[in-house]
Amino acid sequence: MMKHEKLLTFAIRFGFLLLLAGLAIYFSIAASGFASPKSAVFILQSVAITGILALGVTCTLVVGGFDLSIGSVATSALMLSAYSMVILEQSAFTAVCLCLAMGALVGLVNGLLIVKFRVPDLLATLGMMFLLIGLQRIPTQGNSIATGMSLPNGNVAEGTFSSAFLWLGRHRFDMFIEDLLPVPVVVFIVACVLIWVFLELTRHGRIMYAVGSNERAAALVGANVNRYKIAAYMISGVMASIGGILLAARLGRGDIASGNNLLLDSVAAALIGFAVLGAARPNAFGTAMGALFVGILLQGLTMMNAPYYTQDFVKGVVLVGALVFTFYLSAKRGTGHKT
Amino acid sequence: MTDVFAIRGLKKSFGRVNVLLGFDLDMRPGEVVVLMGANGAGKSTLVKIMCGSFRADAGQMTLNGKPYAPPNAAAALSHGVVTVHQSIDDGVIPDLDVATNLMLSRLTEPGARLMLRDKVLRKEAQAVAASMGLNVDVRQRVSDLGVADRQMIAIARAMAYSPKVLILDEPTSSLSAVEADRLFALIDRLRAQGVAILYISHRMSDIRRIADRIICMRDGAISGVFDKAPLDYDGAVSAMLGRKITQVDFEPQSGMAPVLELQNMTLRANSRPFDLAFADGEIVAITGLLGSGKSEFADIVFGLGKPRSGQMLLSGKPYQPRSPVQAIAAGVFMSSKDRASNAVIPAFDIDNNMTLPFFVKFSRLSLLSKKLQKRATENIIKQLGIVCRSGKDAIGTLSGGNQQKVMIGRWLLADCKVLLLDEPFQGVDIGARRDIGRHIRKTAIKRATLIFVSELDEALEIADRIIVLHEGSVVGEHLNAKVDMNSLVAQVSGTPREISMANL
């Protein structure tokens, strides 16, 4: 009885990470070439952008909200950066600043819709998602943006993606091996650390968890609940725009069709993160591990010749499994959560 | 065999915590058994086993002589074992109207009609409501009703199952005296009809009114049975706590300079304006029935509401808080009532729950310091006698009384000018109540303390001064030295003659 209890506690706490390790070991043995720095970096690169978006949505989950607009914020940032460089002929720096400002603004509007106009979070951000998907197509009349494209007035676009901007998506830092670590991976790791420190170690992060757990109680102890909620959506918006910038820099063009999967993948990563370390709540470390888990699984399966069209199914299975793990097992344990 | 319901040797543990260690209970038709127990004695677990939410580890229950072990709540109901839970919102569905709420059991019965007939539903609901003395429009949504009406509806709904055994878990904790009387009248009727009733409460006034037999419970076992008239109420309290409760004895203080002054304050459109001053070092109880304006009063001082007219002075300066943020910044703290919805952060442990309002004090460069938090909370845990392994325990693992201690301890971590405690003894047993009261009195210097309570016992036990509210007006003020109980009670219940005589 007692032993069973301990085992359950252990499983809830470390089960997911053990599964992750087991998976990595299995693929290393089963798929030749899986256990190499190149392959590890490839996995990291494949999850970096999703992971950055997922960290943002984690913040909104922490305050008890949800942000459906992150995917469209990312693609808007993609289009905006391309537009400002190729058509408006602005510098890389201006393009990046514009995108970040756009992300923050969208987050602010989301937050205000939810806090001031009392629109439920899912609906507000769903509305915003539609709005942005539509908006990003208007300036180019629904076309993708590429260097040298012809403009509606008959001229040819003079601007180009500056090399400084492309550096963001394509440069690789040397680490052990030359040209190993791509910039997006570094950005992802830095973002992980920053969001983790913010949520776990600062008082602001802790108050955001309080808002998510019992909003009314948080307000009655003098927390400015509205401001924290708006901040969470702004963080989410900015993170999504960073993701969009990195995607644009990798692609080198404003591709209207890219980034379709971003929303679902990043939300999945954040939700899978609930199961990590038995947290049973949104957390930055879990989100990063969740993103990594999906990345490892897909890379491993791909190397073992699983067809690409099974990918979404695999992700779905992992997500459902993680949710059962979180909500069923943790509820069975019956005690509260760790803090 | 006269027992309708019997329990023998019931045991239940959660992990390594043994909650019930062999509990016995007999219930006879037409008898009200009062179950008394301090917080954490195992009452709630017992109820949950009886109503099918938990399974016992050992022991058996019999209903009308047949073994009874409901696998779920529905099975318990179909056997006629009906429970009205303490948490009201478990008993009602807020988004549906009163009629649907009252008739819900009909809708879930096997063989119920597929199509609703609203007219019939309302008519039947009206009849149920009338039989309960419940005077509400059955078309209203339950979420629009007050707490007391919701509680009555939860109880009325239980009646629809025509119970053989009725379990009432602290049913009066949110009822006013008048409403409680209505409930007691109903209990009398059910008793006459031969329903066996298990009544769980620590309110002595309730127990005096309805108990046929008292069973005291402590640490998961029976600590006393009282069934000889006249019932020995003091003995029951001692048995419940395992020690004698001494009368609280203190010198009422008159306080120093005024800290908080209310001038020409009107709470409601038709209430009389009043002036009040609360002094340094003084503890004032503000009492009155549910709906007497206590909560409005507290909300106004804490920046959650605005008075119809009048102004406030804090330390002689105008004070007009527009939010709790401003109130707290000005040095006015409030521990809210209904801790589950207004105070507890379920995801946090004790340390974080307690230090929540003052995270700034416990962090350096915005980074929270566990060490600073721990140092502060350990002190409060010791002072208030919070029963826990450490500050790292999740708040949900504590009993109600201990949770309440954490919520009050929260506001004792920093110095304040005015401390408002709204129903600080809600759902708290008498032992925890004394612990809290003692600490509040001990720390009362250098602040004005306002305690909002509806129980007179609680007011008399802690306050230097008692102010009575009735329908938004101040109708009485007593120094807690030689209180004229008759006039106090009359003022609370709003007897007209007394109001005109009251010293305003």
CSV table of C-alpha atoms in Angstrom, one decimal, chain A residues 1-2 5-6 197 200-207 209-211 213-224 281 335-339, chain B residues 15-16 302 304 324-325 328 334 336 339-349 352 356-357 359-360 363 366-368 373 394 397 410-411:
chain,number,residue,atom,x,y,z
A,1,MET,CA,0.0,0.0,0.0
A,2,MET,CA,2.6,2.4,1.1
A,5,GLU,CA,1.8,5.1,-3.1
A,6,LYS,CA,5.5,6.0,-3.3
A,197,VAL,CA,13.3,32.6,-14.0
A,200,GLU,CA,9.5,30.4,-10.9
A,201,LEU,CA,11.7,32.9,-9.1
A,202,THR,CA,10.3,36.3,-9.3
A,203,ARG,CA,7.4,37.7,-7.3
A,204,HIS,CA,5.6,38.7,-10.4
A,205,GLY,CA,5.7,35.2,-11.7
A,206,ARG,CA,4.4,33.9,-8.4
A,207,ILE,CA,1.5,36.4,-8.4
A,209,TYR,CA,0.2,31.8,-10.7
A,210,ALA,CA,-1.9,33.2,-7.9
A,211,VAL,CA,-4.1,35.0,-10.4
A,213,SER,CA,-5.4,29.7,-9.3
A,214,ASN,CA,-7.8,32.1,-7.6
A,215,GLU,CA,-8.2,35.4,-9.3
A,216,ARG,CA,-10.5,36.9,-6.7
A,217,ALA,CA,-8.3,36.1,-3.8
A,218,ALA,CA,-5.3,37.6,-5.7
A,219,ALA,CA,-7.3,40.8,-6.2
A,220,LEU,CA,-8.2,40.9,-2.6
A,221,VAL,CA,-4.6,40.8,-1.4
A,222,GLY,CA,-3.9,43.8,-3.6
A,223,ALA,CA,-2.5,42.2,-6.7
A,224,ASN,CA,-3.3,44.3,-9.8
A,281,ARG,CA,0.1,23.2,-14.1
A,335,THR,CA,-2.8,16.1,-2.5
A,336,GLY,CA,-2.2,19.6,-3.8
A,337,HIS,CA,0.5,20.7,-6.2
A,338,LYS,CA,4.0,21.5,-5.4
A,339,THR,CA,5.0,25.1,-5.5
B,15,GLY,CA,-2.0,7.4,2.5
B,16,ARG,CA,-0.4,7.4,5.9
B,302,PHE,CA,-11.3,48.2,1.9
B,304,LEU,CA,-14.3,47.5,-2.9
B,324,PRO,CA,-7.8,47.1,-2.4
B,325,VAL,CA,-4.5,48.1,-3.9
B,328,ILE,CA,-3.4,48.1,1.4
B,334,MET,CA,-8.8,42.9,5.1
B,336,SER,CA,-12.2,38.3,3.4
B,339,ARG,CA,-12.0,31.9,2.2
B,340,ALA,CA,-12.3,29.2,-0.5
B,341,SER,CA,-13.5,31.7,-3.1
B,342,ASN,CA,-11.9,34.9,-1.7
B,343,ALA,CA,-8.6,34.0,-0.1
B,344,VAL,CA,-7.1,30.6,-0.7
B,345,ILE,CA,-4.8,30.0,-3.6
B,346,PRO,CA,-5.3,26.3,-4.1
B,347,ALA,CA,-2.1,25.8,-6.2
B,348,PHE,CA,0.2,27.3,-3.5
B,349,ASP,CA,1.7,25.9,-0.3
B,352,ASN,CA,3.3,31.2,-0.5
B,356,LEU,CA,1.2,36.5,-1.0
B,357,PRO,CA,0.2,40.1,-0.2
B,359,PHE,CA,5.8,39.4,-1.9
B,360,VAL,CA,7.7,42.7,-2.2
B,363,SER,CA,12.0,39.4,-2.5
B,366,SER,CA,12.0,40.9,-7.6
B,367,LEU,CA,13.4,37.5,-6.9
B,368,LEU,CA,11.5,35.7,-4.2
B,373,GLN,CA,9.4,33.7,3.4
B,394,ALA,CA,0.0,22.3,0.1
B,397,THR,CA,-4.0,19.3,2.9
B,410,ARG,CA,-1.3,36.5,6.0
B,411,TRP,CA,-2.4,39.9,7.3
